[in-house]
Short mmCIF file of C-alpha atoms and ligand atoms in Angstrom, two decimals:
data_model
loop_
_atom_site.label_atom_id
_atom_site.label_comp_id
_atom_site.label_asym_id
_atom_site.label_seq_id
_atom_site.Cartn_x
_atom_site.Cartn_y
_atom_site.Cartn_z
CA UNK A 1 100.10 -84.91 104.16
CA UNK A 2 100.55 -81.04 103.45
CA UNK A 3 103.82 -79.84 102.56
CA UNK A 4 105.17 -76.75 104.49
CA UNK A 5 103.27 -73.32 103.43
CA UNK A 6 106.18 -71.60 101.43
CA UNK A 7 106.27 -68.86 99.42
CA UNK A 8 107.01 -70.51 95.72
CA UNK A 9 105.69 -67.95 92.58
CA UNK A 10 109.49 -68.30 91.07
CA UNK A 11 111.99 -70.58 91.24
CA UNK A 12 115.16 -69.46 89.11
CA UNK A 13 117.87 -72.11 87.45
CA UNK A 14 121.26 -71.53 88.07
CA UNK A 15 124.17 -73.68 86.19
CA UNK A 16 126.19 -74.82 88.99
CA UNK A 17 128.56 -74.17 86.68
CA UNK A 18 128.45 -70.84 86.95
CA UNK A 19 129.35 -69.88 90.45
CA UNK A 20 129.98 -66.05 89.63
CA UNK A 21 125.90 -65.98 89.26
CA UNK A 22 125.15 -67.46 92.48
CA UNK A 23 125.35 -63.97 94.83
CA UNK A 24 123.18 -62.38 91.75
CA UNK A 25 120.68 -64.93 92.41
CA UNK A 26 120.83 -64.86 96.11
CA UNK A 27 120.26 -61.24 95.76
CA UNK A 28 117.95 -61.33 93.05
CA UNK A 29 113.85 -61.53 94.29
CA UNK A 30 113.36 -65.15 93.26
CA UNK A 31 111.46 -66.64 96.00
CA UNK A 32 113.07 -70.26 95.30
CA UNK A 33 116.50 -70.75 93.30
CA UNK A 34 118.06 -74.13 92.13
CA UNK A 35 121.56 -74.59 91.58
CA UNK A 36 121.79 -76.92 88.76
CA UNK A 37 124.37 -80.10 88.66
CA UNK A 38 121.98 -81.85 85.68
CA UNK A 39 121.21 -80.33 82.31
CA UNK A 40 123.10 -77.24 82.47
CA UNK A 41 126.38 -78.91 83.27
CA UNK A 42 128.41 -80.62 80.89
CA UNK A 43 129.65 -84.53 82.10
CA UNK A 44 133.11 -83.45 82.06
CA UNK A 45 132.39 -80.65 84.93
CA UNK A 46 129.96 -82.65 87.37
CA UNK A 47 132.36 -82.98 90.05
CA UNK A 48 133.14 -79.04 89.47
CA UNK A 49 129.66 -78.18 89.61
CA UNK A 50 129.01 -80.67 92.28
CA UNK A 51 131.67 -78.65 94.18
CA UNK A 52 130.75 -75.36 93.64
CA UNK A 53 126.95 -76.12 95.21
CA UNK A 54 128.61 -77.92 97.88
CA UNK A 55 130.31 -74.43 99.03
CA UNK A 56 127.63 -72.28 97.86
CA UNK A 57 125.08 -73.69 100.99
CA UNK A 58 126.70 -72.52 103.92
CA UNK A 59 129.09 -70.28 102.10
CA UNK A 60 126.22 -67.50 100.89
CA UNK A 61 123.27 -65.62 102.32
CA UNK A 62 120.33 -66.81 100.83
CA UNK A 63 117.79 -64.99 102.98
CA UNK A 64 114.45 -66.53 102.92
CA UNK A 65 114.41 -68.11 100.00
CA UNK A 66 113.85 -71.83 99.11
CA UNK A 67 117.26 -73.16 98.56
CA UNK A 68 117.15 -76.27 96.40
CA UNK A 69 119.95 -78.38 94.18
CA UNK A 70 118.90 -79.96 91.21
CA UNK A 71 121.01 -83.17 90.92
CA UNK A 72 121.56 -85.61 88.41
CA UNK A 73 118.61 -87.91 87.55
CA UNK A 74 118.95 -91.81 89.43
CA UNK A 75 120.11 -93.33 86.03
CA UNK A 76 123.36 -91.70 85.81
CA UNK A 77 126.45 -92.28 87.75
CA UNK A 78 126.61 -88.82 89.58
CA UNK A 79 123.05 -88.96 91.54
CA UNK A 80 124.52 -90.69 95.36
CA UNK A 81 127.63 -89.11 95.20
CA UNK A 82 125.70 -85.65 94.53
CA UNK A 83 123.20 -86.82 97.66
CA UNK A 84 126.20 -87.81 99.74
CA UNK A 85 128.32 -84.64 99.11
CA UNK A 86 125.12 -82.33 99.46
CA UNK A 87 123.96 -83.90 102.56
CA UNK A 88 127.48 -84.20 104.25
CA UNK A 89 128.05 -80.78 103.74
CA UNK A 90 128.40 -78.76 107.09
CA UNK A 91 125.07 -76.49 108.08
CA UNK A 92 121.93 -77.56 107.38
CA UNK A 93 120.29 -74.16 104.87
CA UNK A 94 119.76 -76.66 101.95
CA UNK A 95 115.86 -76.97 101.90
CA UNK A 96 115.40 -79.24 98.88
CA UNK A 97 116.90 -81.58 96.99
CA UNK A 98 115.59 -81.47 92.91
CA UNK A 99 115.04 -84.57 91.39
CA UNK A 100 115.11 -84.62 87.87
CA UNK A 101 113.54 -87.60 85.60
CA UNK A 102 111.42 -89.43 88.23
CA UNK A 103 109.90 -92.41 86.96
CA UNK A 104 107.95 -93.84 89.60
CA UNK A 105 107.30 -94.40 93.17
CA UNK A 106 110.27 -97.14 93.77
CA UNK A 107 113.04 -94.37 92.47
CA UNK A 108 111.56 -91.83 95.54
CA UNK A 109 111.67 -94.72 97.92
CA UNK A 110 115.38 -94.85 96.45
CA UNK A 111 116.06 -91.51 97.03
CA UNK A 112 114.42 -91.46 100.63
CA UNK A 113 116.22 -93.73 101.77
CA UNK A 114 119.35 -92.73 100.33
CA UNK A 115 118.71 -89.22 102.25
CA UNK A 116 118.09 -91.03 105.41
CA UNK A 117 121.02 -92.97 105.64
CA UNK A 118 123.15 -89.79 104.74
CA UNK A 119 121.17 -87.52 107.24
CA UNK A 120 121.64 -90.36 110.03
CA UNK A 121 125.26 -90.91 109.59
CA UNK A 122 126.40 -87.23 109.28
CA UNK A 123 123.42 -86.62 112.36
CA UNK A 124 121.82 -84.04 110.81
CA UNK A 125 118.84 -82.75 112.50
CA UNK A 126 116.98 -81.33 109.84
CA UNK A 127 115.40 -83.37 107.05
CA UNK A 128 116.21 -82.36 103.65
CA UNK A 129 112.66 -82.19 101.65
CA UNK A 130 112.26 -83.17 97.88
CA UNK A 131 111.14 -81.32 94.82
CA UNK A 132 110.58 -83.68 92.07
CA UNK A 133 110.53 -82.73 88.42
CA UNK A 134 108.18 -84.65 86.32
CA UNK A 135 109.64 -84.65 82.41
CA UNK A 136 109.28 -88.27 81.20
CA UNK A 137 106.10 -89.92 79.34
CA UNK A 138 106.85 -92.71 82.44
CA UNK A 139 106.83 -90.20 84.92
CA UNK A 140 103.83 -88.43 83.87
CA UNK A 141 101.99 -91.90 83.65
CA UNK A 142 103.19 -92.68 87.48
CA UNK A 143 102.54 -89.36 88.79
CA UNK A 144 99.92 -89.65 91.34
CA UNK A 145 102.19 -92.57 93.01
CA UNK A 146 105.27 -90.85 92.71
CA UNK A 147 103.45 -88.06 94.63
CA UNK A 148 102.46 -89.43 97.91
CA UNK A 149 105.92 -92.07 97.65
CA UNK A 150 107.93 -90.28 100.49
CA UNK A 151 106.83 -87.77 103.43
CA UNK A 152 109.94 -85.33 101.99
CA UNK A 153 108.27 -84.05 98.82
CA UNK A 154 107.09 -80.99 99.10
CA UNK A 155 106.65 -80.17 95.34
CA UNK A 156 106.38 -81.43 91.99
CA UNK A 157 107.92 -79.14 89.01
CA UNK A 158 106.62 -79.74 84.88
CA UNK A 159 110.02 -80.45 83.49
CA UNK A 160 108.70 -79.51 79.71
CA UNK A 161 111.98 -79.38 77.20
CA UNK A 162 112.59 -82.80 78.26
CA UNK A 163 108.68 -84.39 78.69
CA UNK A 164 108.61 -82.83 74.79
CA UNK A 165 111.02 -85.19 73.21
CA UNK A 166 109.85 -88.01 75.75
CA UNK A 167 106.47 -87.79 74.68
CA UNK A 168 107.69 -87.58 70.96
CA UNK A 169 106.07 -84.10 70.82
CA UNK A 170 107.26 -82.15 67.52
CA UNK A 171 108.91 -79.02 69.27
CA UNK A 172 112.14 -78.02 70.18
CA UNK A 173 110.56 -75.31 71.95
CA UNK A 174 111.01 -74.69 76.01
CA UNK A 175 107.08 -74.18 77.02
CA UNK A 176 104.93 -71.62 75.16
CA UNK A 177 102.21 -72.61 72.07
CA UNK A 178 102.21 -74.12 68.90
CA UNK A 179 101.10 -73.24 65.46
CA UNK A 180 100.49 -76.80 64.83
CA UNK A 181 98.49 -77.48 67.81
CA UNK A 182 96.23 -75.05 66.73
CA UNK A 183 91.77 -75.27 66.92
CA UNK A 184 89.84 -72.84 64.43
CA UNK A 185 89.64 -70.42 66.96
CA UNK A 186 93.44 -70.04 67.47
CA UNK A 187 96.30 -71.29 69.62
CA UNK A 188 95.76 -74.36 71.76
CA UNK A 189 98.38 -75.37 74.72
CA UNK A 190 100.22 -78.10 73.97
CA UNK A 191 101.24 -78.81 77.58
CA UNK A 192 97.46 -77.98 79.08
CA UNK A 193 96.84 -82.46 79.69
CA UNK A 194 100.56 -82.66 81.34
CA UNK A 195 99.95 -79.27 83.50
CA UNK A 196 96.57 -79.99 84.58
CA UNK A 197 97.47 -83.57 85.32
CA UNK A 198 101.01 -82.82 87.48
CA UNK A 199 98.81 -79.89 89.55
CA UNK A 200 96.08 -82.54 90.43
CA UNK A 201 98.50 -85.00 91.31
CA UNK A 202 100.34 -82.64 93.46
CA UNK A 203 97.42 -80.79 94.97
CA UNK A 204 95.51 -84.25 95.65
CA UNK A 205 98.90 -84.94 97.81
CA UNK A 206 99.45 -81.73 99.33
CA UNK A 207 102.03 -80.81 97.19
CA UNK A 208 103.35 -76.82 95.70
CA UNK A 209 103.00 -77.76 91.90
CA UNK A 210 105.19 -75.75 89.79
CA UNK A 211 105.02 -74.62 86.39
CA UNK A 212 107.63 -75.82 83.91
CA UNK A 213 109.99 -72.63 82.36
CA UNK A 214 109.65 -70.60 79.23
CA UNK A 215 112.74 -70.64 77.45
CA UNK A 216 112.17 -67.55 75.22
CA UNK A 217 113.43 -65.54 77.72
CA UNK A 218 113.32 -62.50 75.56
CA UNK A 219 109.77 -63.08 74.99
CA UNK A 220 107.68 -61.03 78.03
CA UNK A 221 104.83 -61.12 76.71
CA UNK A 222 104.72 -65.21 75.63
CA UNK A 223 105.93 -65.68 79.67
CA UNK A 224 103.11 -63.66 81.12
CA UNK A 225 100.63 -65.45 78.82
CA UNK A 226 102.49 -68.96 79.80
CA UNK A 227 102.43 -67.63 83.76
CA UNK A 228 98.64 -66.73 83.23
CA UNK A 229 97.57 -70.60 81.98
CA UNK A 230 99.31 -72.14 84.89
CA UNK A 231 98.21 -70.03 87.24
CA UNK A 232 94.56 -70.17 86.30
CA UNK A 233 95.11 -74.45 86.33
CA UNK A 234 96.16 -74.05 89.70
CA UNK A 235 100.24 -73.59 89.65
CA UNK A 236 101.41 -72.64 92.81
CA UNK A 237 104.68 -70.85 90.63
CA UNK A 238 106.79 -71.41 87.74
CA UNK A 239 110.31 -72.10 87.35
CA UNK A 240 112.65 -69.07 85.30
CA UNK A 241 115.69 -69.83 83.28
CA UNK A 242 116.82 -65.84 83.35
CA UNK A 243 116.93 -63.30 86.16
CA UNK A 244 114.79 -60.84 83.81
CA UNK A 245 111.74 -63.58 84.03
CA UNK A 246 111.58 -63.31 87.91
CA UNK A 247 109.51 -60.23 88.23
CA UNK A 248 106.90 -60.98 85.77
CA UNK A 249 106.22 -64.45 87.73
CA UNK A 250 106.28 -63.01 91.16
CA UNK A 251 103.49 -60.39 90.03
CA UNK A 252 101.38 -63.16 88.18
CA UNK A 253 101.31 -65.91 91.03
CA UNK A 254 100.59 -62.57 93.80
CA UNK A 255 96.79 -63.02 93.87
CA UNK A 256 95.55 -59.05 92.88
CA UNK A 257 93.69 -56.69 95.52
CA UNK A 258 91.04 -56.78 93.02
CA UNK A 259 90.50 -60.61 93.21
CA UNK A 260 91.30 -60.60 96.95
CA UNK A 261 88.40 -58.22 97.74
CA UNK A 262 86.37 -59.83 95.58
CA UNK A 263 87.23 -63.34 97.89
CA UNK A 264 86.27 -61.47 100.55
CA UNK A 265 82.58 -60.23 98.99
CA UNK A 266 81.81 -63.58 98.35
CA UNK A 267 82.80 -64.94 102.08
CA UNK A 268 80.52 -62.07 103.39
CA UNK A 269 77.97 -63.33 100.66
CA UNK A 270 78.27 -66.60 102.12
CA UNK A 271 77.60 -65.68 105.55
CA UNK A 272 75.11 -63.53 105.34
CA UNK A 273 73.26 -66.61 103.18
CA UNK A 274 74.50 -68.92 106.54
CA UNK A 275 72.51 -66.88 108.82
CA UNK A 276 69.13 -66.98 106.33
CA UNK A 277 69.71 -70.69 105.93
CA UNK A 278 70.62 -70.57 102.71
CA UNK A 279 73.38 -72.11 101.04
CA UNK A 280 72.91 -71.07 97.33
CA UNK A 281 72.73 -67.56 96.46
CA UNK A 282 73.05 -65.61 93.44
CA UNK A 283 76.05 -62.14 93.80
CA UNK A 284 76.11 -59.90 90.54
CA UNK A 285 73.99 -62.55 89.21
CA UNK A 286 76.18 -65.31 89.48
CA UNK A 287 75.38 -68.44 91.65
CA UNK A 288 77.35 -69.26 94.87
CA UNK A 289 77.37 -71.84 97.00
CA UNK A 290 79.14 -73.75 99.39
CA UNK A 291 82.04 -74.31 97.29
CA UNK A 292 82.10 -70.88 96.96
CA UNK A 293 83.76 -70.61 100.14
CA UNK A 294 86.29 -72.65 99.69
CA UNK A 295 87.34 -71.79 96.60
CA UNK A 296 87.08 -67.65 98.38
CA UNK A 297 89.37 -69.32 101.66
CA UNK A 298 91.70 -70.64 99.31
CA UNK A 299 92.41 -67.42 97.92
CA UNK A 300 92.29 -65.17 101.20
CA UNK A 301 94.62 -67.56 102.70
CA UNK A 302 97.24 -67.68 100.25
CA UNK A 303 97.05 -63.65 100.01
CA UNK A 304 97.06 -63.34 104.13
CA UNK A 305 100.11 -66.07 103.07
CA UNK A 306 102.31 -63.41 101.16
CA UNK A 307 101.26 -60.84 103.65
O1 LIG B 401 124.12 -57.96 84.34
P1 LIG B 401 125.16 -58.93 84.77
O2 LIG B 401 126.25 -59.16 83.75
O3 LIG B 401 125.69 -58.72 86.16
O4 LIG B 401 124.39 -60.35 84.89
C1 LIG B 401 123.90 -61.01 83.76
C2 LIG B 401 123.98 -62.49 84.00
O5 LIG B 401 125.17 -62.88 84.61
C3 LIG B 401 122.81 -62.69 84.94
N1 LIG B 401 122.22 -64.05 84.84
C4 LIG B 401 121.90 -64.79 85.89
N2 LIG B 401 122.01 -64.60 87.21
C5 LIG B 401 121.56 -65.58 88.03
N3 LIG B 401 121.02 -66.73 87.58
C6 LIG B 401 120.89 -66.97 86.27
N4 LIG B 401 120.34 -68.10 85.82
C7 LIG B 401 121.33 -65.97 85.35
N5 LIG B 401 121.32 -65.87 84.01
C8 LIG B 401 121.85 -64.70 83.70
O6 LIG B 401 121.80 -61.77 84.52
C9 LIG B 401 122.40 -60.72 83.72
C10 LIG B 401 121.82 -60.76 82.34
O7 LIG B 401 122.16 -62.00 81.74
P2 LIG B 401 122.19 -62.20 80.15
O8 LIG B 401 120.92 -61.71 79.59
O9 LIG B 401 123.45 -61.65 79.58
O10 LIG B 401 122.16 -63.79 80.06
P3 LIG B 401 123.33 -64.78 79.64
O11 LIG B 401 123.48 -64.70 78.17
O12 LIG B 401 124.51 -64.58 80.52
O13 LIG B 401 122.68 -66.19 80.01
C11 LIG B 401 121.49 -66.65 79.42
C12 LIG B 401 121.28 -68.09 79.88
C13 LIG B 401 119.91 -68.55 79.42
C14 LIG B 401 122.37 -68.97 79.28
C15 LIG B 401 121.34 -68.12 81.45
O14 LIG B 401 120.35 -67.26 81.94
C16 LIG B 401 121.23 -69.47 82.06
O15 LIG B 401 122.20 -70.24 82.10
N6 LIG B 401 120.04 -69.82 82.62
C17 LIG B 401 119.80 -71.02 83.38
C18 LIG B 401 119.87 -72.27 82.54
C19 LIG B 401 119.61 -73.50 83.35
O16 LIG B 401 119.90 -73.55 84.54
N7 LIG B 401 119.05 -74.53 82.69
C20 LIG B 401 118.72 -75.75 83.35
C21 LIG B 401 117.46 -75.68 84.16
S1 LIG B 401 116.03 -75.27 83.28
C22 LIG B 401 115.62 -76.64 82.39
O17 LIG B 401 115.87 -77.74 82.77
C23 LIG B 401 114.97 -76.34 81.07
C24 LIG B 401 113.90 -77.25 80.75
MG1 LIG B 402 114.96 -81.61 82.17
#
């Protein structure tokens, strides 16, 4: 199971709420935008908000982008009527629905089959795919099963403001460090074991795994930093909370020409070891080896990818 190659460095957060932002994101160079009906919408508005995404689908040009809705997690009383209005809304340009709070496997069996019935009975031809946000200690504990649950997911997103106060972690912080989480030679990452352990699980299934936000959003230089850990664990993007964060992620999830060509070296490196029957050499006096190549693919395919 692989989910479909999409381009995914940023995915901004829009408050469904907030309708007058929609054609600024739509415009804006996210490559993935979520309109929000959860967190960023108070529970006297949900069937505003709801509202306002339902028209926003067919009733905007979103270009390429990865249109997704972030709807209200499966323990509320908003989630099916959000699936049913989303779902039996003319057109079919929604790509993803966002679940918030998953817990385990059994609530994206829910969910799937939910989807299905909706899909079936409005006959829609295209299958709506899900994007499941991983915030909870229970979540995080179920994650490899809640990745391979249904054939829809496509990603898996670090949900971090909320996986803080589920874990009991002291912050009150949206991503970034922590001067109490701190080794003698400086800043650890508080988030590196949840990260690491939502990329593998989405990776191991084929999944895009992406990065949770940074909530300073007047902070550049603590979002490149942030953008630079989770793209060296192996983050396919990151999500953004402002427009003026959108940039910075593209550039930092692009691979670089430099590390592109140097891809390439080591795939020439490679063969020209092949044709001597060798499949351990040293380049600038580092070792390669077979897992040299696919570590070099990787990277000339995702950059061949993004054209
Ligand atoms: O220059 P203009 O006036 O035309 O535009 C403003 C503003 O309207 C626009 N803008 C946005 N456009 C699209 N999508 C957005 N999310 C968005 N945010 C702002 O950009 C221009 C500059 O805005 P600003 O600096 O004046 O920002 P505001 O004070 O208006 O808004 C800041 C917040 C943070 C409140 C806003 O960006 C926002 O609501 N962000 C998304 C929050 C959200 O969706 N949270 C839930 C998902 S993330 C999560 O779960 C956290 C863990
Ligand atoms: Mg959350």
């Amino acid at each position: 199971m692989t989910a479909i190659a999409r381009l995914h460095r940023s995915e901004l957060a829009v408050p469904a709420i907030r309708p007058e932002l929609f054609p600024k994101a739509a415009a804006g160079a996210a490559d993935a935008v979520f309109l929000d009906l959860e967190d960023s919408v108070p529970e006297a508005e949900k069937d505003r908000a709801r509202a306002n995404a339902v028209a926003a689908l067919g009733g905007i040009d979103w270009g390429r982008k990865i249109l997704a809705v972030r709807v209200n997690g499966q323990d509320t009383p908003h989630f099916y009527k959000d699936v049913i209005a989303l779902l039996e809304a003319p057109g079919d340009r929604l790509d993803v629905i966002m679940i918030p709070k998953v817990g385990d496997a059994r609530e994206v069996f829910a969910a799937d089959l939910l989807c299905s019935q909706v899909e079936a009975a409005a006959g829609r031809a295209r299958r709506v795919g899900l994007g499941l946000v991983i915030e909870t200690a229970k979540g995080l504990a179920h994650v490899e099963a809640i990745a391979t649950a249904s054939p829809r997911t496509e990603s898996m997103h670090l949900g971090v403001a909320d996986l803080a106060a589920s874990l009991g972690m002291r912050t009150t912080a949206i991503g970034g460090l922590n001067p109490d989480y701190a080794g003698p030679g400086g800043m650890l990452d508080p988030w590196h074991f949840a990260v690491a352990r939502v990329i593998t699980a989405a990776r191991a299934a084929g999944l895009r795994p992406i990065d949770g936000p940074y909530g300073d959003f007047r902070d550049a230089e603590g979002l490149e930093a942030a953008a630079r850990r989770g793209r060296a664990l192996g983050a396919e993007g990151k999500m953004a909370i402002h427009p003026g964060q959108v940039a910075a992620l593209n550039a930092a999830f692009q691979p670089d020409e430099r590390e592109v060509a140097q891809a390439r070296r080591v795939l020439a490196a490679m063969e020209a070891a092949r044709l001597e029957g060798r499949a351990a050499v040293a380049l600038d006096g580092k070792l390669l080896d077979i897992a040299s190549i696919r570590q070099a693919e990787a990277m000339v395919a995702k950059a061949e990818r993004l054209g």
